[in-house]
mmCIF file of C-alpha atoms in Angstrom:
data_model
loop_
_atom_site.group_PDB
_atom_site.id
_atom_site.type_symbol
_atom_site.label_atom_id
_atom_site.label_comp_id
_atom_site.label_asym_id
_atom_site.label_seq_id
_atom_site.Cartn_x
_atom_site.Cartn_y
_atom_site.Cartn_z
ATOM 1 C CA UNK A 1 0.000 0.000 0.000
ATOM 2 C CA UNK A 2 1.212 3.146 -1.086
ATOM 3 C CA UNK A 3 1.752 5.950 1.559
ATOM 4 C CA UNK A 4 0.183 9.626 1.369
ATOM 5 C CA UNK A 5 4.074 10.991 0.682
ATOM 6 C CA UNK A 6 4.101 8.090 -2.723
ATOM 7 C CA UNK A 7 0.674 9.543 -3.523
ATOM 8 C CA UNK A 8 1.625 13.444 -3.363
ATOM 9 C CA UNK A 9 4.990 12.782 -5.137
ATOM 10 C CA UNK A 10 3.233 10.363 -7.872
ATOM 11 C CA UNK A 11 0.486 13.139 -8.375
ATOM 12 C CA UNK A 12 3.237 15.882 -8.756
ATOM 13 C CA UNK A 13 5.162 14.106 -11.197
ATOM 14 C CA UNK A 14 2.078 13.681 -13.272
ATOM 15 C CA UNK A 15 1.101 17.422 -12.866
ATOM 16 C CA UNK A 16 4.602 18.082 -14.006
ATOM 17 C CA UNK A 17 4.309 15.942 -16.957
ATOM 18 C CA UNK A 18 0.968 17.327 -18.455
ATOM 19 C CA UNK A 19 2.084 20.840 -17.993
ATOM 20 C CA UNK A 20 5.111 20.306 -19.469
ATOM 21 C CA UNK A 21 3.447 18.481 -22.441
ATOM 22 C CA UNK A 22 0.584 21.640 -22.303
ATOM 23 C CA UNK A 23 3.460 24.121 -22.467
ATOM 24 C CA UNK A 24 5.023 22.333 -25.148
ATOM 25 C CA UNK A 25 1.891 22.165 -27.660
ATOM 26 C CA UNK A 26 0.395 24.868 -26.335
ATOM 27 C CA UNK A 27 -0.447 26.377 -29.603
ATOM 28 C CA UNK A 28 -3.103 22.768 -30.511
ATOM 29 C CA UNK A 29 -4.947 23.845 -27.327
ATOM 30 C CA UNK A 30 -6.025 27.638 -28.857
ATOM 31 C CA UNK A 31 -8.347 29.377 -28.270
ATOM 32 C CA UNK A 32 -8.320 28.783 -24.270
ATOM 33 C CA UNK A 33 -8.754 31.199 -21.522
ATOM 34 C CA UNK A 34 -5.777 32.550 -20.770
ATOM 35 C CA UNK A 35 -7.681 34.503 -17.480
ATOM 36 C CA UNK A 36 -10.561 35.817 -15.113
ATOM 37 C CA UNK A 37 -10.720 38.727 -13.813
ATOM 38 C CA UNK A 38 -13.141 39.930 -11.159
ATOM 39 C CA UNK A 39 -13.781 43.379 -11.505
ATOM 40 C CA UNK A 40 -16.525 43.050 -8.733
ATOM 41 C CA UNK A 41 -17.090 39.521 -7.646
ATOM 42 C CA UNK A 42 -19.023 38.625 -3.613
ATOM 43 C CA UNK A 43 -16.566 38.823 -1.338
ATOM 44 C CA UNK A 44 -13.460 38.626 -3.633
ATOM 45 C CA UNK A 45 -10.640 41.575 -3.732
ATOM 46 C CA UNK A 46 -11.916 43.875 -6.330
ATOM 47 C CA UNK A 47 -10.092 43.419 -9.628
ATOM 48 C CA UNK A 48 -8.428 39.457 -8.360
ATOM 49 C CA UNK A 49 -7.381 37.894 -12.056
ATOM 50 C CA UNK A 50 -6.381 34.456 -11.953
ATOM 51 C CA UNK A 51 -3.962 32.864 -14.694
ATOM 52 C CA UNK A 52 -5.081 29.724 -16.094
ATOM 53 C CA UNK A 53 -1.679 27.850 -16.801
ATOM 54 C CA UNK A 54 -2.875 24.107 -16.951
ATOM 55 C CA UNK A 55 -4.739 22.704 -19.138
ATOM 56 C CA UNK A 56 -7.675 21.794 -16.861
ATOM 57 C CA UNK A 57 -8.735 24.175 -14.826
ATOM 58 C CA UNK A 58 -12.031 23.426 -12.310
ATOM 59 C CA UNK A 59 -13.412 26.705 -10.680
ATOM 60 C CA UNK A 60 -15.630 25.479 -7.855
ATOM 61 C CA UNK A 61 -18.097 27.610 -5.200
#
């Protein structure tokens, strides 16, 4: 049985891999959203932008 530490390390290595592979053909995965911004959002900092640098991004809440 594999222990959390395996688990975390296995995960990042295969984070590692698909971005790399994303930044690599990034050009086959156009048009994407590059960013959010919220200019006025609940109870988020006026103007918070967040970058989208992976290739699957889930915004949850």
């Amino acid at each position: 049985m594999e222990s959390i530490s395996d688990l975390d390390n296995h995960t990042n290595e295969l984070v590692k891999k698909v971005k790399e592979k994303f930044i690599r053909n990034e050009k086959i995965y156009e048009p994407y959203i590059q960013s959010i911004r919220f200019p006025k959002y609940k109870s988020l900092e006026e103007n918070t932008k967040i970058d989208l640098d992976f290739p699957v991004v889930a915004l949850i809440g």
